[in-house]
XYZ file of C-alpha atoms in Angstrom:
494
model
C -4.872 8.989 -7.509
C -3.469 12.282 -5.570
C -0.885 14.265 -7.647
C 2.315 13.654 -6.670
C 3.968 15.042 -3.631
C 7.581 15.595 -2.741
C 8.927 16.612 0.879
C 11.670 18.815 0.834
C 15.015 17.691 1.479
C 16.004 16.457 5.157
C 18.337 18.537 7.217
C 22.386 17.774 6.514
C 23.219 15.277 9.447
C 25.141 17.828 11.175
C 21.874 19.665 12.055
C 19.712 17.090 13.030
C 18.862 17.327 16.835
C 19.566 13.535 17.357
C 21.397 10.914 15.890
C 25.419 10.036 15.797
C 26.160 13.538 14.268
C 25.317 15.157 17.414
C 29.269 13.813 17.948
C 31.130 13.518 15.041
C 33.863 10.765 14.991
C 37.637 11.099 14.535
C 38.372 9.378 11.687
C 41.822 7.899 10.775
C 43.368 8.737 7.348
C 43.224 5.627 5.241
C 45.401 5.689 2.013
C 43.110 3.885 -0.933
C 43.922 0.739 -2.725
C 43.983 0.482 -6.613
C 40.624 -0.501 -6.407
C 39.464 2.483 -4.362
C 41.270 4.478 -6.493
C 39.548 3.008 -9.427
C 36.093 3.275 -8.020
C 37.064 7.207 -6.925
C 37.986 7.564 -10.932
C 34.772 6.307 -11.938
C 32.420 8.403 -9.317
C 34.215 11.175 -9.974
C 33.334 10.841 -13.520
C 29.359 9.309 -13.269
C 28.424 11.634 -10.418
C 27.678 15.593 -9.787
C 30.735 16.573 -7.561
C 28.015 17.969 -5.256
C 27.334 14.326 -4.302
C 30.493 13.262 -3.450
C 32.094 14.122 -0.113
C 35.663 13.508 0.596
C 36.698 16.355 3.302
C 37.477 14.359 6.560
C 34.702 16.990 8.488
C 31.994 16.338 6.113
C 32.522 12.764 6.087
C 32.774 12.318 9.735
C 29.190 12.936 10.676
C 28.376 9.970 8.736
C 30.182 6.938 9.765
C 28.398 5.495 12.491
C 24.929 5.154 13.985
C 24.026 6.024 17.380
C 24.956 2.469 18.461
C 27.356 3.486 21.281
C 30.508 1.623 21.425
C 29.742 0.011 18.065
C 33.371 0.048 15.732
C 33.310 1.710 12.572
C 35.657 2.328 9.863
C 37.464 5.155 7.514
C 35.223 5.165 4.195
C 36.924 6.260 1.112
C 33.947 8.534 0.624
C 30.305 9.244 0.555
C 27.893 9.454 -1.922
C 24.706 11.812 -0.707
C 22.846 9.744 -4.162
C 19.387 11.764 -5.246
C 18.161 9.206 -7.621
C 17.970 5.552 -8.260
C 20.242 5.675 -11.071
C 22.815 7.122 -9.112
C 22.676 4.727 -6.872
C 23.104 1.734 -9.546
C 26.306 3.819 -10.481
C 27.795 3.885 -7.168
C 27.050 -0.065 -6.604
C 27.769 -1.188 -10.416
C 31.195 0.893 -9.533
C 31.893 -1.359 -6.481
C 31.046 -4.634 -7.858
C 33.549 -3.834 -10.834
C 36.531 -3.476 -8.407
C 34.816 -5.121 -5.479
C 34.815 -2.405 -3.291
C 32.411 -2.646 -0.249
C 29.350 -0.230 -0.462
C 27.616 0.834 3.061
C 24.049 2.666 2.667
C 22.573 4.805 5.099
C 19.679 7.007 6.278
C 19.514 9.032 8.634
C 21.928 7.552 11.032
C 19.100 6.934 14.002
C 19.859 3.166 13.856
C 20.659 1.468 17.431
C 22.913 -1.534 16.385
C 25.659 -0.615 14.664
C 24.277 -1.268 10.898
C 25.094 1.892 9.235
C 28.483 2.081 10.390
C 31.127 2.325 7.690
C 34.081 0.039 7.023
C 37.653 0.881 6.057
C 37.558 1.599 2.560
C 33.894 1.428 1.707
C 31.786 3.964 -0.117
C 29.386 5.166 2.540
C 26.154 5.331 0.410
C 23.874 8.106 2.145
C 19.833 7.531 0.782
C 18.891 10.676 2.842
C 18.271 13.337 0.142
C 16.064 11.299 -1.882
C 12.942 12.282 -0.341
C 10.634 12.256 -2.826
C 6.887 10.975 -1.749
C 5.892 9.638 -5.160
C 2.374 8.822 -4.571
C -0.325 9.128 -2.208
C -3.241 6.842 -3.643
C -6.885 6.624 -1.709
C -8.135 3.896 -4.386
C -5.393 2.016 -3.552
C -4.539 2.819 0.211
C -1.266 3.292 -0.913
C 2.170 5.005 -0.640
C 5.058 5.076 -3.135
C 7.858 6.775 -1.678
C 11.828 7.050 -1.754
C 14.170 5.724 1.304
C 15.064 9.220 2.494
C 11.104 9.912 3.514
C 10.737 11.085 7.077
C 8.699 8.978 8.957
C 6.115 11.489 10.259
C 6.546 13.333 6.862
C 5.492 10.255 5.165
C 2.684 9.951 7.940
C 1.279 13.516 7.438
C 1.233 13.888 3.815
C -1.458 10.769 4.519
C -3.172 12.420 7.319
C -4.153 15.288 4.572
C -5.928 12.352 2.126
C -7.437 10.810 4.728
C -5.221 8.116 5.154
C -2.814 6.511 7.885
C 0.793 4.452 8.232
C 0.759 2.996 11.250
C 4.456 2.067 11.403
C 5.482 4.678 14.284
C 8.640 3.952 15.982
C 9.944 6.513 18.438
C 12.316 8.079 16.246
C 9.817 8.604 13.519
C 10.234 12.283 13.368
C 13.642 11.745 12.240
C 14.429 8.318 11.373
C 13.769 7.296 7.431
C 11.495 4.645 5.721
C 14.841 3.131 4.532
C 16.258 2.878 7.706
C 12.737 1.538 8.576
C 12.362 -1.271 6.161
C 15.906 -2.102 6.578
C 15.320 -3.257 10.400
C 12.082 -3.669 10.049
C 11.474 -1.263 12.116
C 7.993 -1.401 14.707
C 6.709 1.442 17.135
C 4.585 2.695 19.648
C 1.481 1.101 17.361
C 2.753 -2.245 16.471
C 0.995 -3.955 19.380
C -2.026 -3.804 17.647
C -1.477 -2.678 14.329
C 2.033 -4.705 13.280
C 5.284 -3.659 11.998
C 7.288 -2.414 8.683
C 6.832 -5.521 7.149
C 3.186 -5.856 7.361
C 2.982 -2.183 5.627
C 5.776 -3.257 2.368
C 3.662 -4.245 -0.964
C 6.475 -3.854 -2.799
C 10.471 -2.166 -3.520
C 12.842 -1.099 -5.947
C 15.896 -2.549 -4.921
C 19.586 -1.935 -6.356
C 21.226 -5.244 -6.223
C 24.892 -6.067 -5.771
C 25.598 -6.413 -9.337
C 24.280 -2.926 -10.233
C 20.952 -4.113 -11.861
C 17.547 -2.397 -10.882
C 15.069 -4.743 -10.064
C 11.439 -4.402 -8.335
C 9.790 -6.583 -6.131
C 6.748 -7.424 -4.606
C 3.644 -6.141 -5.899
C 0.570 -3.344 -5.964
C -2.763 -5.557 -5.720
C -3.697 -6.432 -1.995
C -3.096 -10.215 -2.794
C -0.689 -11.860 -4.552
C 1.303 -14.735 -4.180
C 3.681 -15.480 -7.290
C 7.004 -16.678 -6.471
C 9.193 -15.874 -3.204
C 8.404 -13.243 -0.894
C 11.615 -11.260 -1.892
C 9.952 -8.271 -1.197
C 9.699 -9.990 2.395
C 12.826 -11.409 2.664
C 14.772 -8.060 1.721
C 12.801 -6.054 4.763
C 14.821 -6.287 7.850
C 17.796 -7.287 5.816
C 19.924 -4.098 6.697
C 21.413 -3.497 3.907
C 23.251 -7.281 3.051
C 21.094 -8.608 -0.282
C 20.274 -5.258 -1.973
C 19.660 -1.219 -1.740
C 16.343 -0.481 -1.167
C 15.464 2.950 -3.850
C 12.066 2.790 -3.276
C 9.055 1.772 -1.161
C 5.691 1.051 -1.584
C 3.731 0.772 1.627
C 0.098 0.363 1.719
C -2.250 2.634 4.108
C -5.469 2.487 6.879
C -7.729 4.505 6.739
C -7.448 7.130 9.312
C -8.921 6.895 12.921
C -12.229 8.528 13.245
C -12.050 9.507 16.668
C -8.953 10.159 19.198
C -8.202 6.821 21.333
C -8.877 6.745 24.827
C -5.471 6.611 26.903
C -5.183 4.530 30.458
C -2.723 5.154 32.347
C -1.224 2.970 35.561
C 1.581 3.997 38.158
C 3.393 1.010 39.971
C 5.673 0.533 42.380
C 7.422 -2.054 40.825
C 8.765 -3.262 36.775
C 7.599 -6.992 38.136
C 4.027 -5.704 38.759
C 4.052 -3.620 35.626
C 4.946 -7.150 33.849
C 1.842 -9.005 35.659
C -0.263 -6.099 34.622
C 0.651 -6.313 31.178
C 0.266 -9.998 31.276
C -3.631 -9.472 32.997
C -4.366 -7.365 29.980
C -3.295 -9.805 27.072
C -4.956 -13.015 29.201
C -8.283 -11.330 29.128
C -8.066 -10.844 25.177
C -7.844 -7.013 25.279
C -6.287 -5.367 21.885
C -5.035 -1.687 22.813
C -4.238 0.279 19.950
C -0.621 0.600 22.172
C 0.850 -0.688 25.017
C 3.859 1.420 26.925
C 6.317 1.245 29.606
C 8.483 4.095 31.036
C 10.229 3.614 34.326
C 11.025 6.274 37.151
C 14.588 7.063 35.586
C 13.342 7.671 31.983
C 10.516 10.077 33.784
C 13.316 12.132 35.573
C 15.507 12.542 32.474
C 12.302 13.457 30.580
C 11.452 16.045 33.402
C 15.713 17.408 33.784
C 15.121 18.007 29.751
C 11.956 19.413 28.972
C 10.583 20.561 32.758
C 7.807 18.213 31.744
C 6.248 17.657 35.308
C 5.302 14.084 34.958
C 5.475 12.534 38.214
C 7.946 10.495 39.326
C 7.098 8.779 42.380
C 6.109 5.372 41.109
C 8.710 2.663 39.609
C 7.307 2.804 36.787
C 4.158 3.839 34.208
C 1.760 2.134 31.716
C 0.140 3.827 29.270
C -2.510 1.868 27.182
C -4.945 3.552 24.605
C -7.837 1.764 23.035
C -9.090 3.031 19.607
C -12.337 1.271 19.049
C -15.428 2.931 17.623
C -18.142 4.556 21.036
C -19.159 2.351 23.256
C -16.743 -0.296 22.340
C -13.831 2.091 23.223
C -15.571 2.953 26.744
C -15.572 -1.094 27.687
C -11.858 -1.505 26.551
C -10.953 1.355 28.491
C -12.690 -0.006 31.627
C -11.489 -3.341 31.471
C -8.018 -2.292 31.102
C -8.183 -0.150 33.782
C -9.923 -3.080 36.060
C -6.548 -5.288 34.926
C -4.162 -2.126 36.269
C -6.226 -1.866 39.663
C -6.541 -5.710 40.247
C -2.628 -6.344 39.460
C -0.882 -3.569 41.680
C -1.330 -0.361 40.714
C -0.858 1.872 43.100
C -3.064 4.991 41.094
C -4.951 4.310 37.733
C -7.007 7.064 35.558
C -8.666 6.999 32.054
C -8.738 10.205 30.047
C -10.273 10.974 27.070
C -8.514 14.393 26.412
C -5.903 14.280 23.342
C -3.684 16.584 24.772
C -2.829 15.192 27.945
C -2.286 12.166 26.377
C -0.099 13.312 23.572
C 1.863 14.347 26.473
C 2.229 11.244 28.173
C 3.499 9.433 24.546
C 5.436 12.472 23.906
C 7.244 11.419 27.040
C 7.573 7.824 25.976
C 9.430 8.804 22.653
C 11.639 10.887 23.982
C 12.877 8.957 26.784
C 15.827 8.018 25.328
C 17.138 11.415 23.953
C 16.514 12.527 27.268
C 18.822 10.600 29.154
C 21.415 11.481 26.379
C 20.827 15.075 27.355
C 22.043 14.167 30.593
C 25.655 13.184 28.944
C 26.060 9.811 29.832
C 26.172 6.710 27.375
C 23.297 4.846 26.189
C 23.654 1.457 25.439
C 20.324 0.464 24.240
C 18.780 -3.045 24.417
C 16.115 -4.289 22.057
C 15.259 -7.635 23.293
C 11.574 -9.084 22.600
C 10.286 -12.111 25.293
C 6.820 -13.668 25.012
C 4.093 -11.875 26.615
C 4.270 -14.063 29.780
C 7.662 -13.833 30.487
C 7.797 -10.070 30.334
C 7.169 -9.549 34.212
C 10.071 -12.713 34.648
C 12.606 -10.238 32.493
C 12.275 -7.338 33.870
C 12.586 -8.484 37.705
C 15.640 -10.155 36.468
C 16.853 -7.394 34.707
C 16.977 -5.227 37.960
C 19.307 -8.257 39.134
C 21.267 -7.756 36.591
C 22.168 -4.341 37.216
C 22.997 -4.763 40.811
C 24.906 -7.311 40.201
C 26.903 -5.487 37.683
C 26.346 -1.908 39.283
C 24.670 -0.635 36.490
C 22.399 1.711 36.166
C 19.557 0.866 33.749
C 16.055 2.262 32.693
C 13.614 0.653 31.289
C 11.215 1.484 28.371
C 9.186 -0.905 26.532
C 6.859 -1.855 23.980
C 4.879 -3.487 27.031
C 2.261 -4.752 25.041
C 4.215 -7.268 22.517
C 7.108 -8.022 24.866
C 9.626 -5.558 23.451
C 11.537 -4.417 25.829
C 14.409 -1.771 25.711
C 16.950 -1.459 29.001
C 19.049 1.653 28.919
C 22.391 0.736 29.929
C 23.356 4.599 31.111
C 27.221 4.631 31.947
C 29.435 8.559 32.494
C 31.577 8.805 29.098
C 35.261 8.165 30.341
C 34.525 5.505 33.076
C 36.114 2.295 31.494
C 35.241 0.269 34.308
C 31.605 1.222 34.182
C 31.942 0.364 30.489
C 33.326 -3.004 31.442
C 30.651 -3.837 33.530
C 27.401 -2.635 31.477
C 29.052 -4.533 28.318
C 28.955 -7.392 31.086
C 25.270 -6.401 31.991
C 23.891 -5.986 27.837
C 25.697 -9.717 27.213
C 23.855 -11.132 30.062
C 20.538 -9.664 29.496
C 20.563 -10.551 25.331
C 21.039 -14.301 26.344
C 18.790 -14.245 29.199
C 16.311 -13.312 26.450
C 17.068 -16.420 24.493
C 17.066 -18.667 27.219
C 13.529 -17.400 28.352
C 11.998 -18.345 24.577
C 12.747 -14.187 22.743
C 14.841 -12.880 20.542
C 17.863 -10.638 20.501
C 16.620 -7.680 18.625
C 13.022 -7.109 18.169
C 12.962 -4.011 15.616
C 16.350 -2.497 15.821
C 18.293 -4.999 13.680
C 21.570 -6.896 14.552
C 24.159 -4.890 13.290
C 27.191 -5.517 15.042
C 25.988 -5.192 18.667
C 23.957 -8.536 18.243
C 25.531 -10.676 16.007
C 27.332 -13.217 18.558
C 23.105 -13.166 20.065
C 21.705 -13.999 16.961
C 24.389 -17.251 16.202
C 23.090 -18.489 19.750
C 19.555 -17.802 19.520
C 19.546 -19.475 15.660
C 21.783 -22.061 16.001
C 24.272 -23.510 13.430
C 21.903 -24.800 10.905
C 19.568 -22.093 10.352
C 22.836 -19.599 10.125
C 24.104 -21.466 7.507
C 21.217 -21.233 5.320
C 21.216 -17.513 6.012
C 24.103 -17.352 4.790
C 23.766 -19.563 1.680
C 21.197 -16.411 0.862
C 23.694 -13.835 1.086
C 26.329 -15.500 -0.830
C 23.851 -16.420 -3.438
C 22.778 -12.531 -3.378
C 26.140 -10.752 -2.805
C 28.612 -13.617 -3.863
C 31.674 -10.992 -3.165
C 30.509 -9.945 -0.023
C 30.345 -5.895 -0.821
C 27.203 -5.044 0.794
C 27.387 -4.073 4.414
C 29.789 -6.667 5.015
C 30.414 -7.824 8.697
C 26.982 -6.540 9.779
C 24.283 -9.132 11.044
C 26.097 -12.351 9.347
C 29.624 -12.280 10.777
């Protein structure tokens, strides 16, 4: 077992290069209740006053995500919590006087599920950062929600040892935030997503109590999958305190990376399609389209070329000579299904570059000072090509611009809804555009939200794609869970 390591504490909000503090909100000045006067009393009293921030400019970094146009609320206060027993004081407070409790991470999230309420204590998990074990008998990780991603992901790398979980904010976004959504990445194609990596948590539930869940041994199958159900769960049935994950082994040898310029999304889609069909398994799977290239390029002088529609980028991690074949054959499926230029490379920098482009797509066309309104729809494999042609419809139709990312390989697919900040009838028309392209989704057999959660941006989605029956029993969960309703309330179940 490796001695413990702890990663220092995370940047305050207001430094971080991305995220809703980039733009802190105006926040109205909400007078508190008895009850949130109570619960003040009580913090006040429990909690170091250097954890409690009240000042309208501290708080306002805060109280949203970087869900644009997603409505948030006036908290009474927030609680930066460093332990698990603070956090059991700040809940056990709100139960008492049944005061709504909102936790958060580092505010990366893309739906809306972070975002305060009137009157809530805004619970931030962000300076508990402690990486609590790092065990190579075990392949496994104990850590605290406030982890960085790639910090979590590095102190591995040093013992040998790999997460695979990798979405593209993992150089900022936390494991919290991660389990909460259930978050996937640039790797999940091949390797799955939070879920698949959570053995086990400590979880603060809406009474106060401290419970754990979920287990150490690689099998185990005693009671309910709470550890399970609680991943993805944003926030509703419990706080998540801490996580234990378990690890790979790391790569022995840098993946070969295939890359494939088309002319069109539709081709990219048949492409994709050719690749799954003949049983291929790349290690990842990647769309960027021309605009995402250009913003990348305006931002970072990047000179990635920007003549085609659109890019693939495939990489194949299998063991010499296994990796070679892989590589071929994908690049055979890119050639025989449009591609207008297709290369293999084995040289780790060039293709660091081309993923570096991928992940920072989207904070690149924020850079440009538009609006982002991100989708995060997921469509079987064989409809992908189908979606995206009709997602160009879509924004003509609506004259909207939209880029397009994607998880190519598992049918994720994010469209960039990119509308100038003050235009309300652009605003009008891509809110038009994101409604029609979540229930397209449904309608062509996906889902509404592949790993960025519902929040509030997908909630009327969700009630169509589950239908009355399976909401109710949802819901029969949380009330069962959180029978006053205090955590996160309004988020995923309306």
């Amino acid at each position: 077992m490796a001695d413990p390591v702890t990663a220092d504490a995370p940047a305050p909000a207001e430094d971080r290069p991305f995220g809703v503090s980039t733009a802190p909100a105006q926040l109205d000045v909400v007078e508190p209740d008895d009850a949130g006067r109570a619960v003040l009393t009580e913090l006040a009293a429990a909690l170091p006053a250097d954890r409690l921030l009240t000042d309208p400019d501290t708080v306002a970094p805060y109280v949203h995500d970087d869900a644009e146009w997603a409505e948030f609320g006036t908290p009474l206060i927030v609680v930066r919590a460093r332990s698990t027993a603070e956090v059991a004081a700040v809940v056990t407070a709100c139960a008492r006087h049944r005061v709504p409790v909102v936790a958060r991470g580092a505010g990366s999230g893309l739906s809306g599920g972070a975002n305060a309420v009137d009157g809530c204590v805004l619970l931030s998990l962000e300076r508990m950062t402690g990486i609590l074990e790092i065990s190579r008998a075990e392949r496994l990780a104990v850590v605290q929600p406030g982890v960085i991603n790639d910090h979590l992901r590095a102190a591995c790398a040093e013992q040998g040892l790999w997460y695979p979980p990798d979405p593209a904010s993992a150089p900022w976004s936390t494991i919290g935030g991660n389990v909460a959504t259930n978050a996937g990445g640039l790797c999940c194609v091949k390797y799955g997503v939070t879920r698949d990596y959570v053995l086990a948590l400590e979880v603060v539930t809406a009474t106060g109590e401290v419970l754990r869940v979920g287990r150490r041994t690689a099998k185990g199958v005693a009671g309910y999958d709470l550890a399970g159900l609680l991943v993805g769960s944003e926030g509703t049935l419990g706080i998540i305190t801490e996580v234990t994950v378990k690890l790979r082994p790391a790569r022995p040898t840098p993946p070969r990376t295939v890359v494939g310029f088309f002319d069109s999304l539709a081709a990219c889609g048949a492409a994709v399609a050719a690749v799954t069909e003949a049983g291929l398994q790349p290690a990842a799977f990647e769309l960027v389209d021309r605009v995402c290239l250009q913003a990348v390029n305006a931002w970072k002088n990047a000179g990635l070329p920007e003549d085609a529609a659109a890019l693939l980028l495939a990489q194949t991690d299998l063991p010499e000579p296994a990796a070679q074949v892989e590589a071929d054959a994908i690049l055979e499926a890119f050639r025989a299904h449009g591609a207008t230029e297709a290369m293999a490379s084995t040289d780790p920098v060039e293709a660091e570059a081309l993923f570096d482009a991928r992940r920072m797509a989207y904070p690149a066309i924020e850079q440009a000072g538009d609006a982002v309104l991100t989708e995060d729809v997921c469509l079987p494999r064989g409809r992908l090509a189908e979606m995206l042609g009709r997602v160009e419809e879509i924004a003509a139709r609506h004259e909207t611009r939209i880029a397009n990312i994607a998880h190519a390989g598992d049918g994720n697919l994010h469209p960039l809804i990119i509308v100038p900040h003050g235009d309300e009838e652009a605003r009008t028309r891509a809110q038009a555009a994101f409604d029609e392209i979540v229930a397209l989704a449904v309608d062509l057999g996906g889902t509404v939200t592949g790993e960025h959660g519902v929040g509030l941006l997908k909630r009327d989605g969700m009630a169509r794609e589950l239908g009355p029956g399976v909401l109710a029993m949802q819901r029969a969960i949380k009330q069962a869970l959180d029978p006053d309703g205090i955590l996160n309330p309004g988020k995923a179940l309306a």
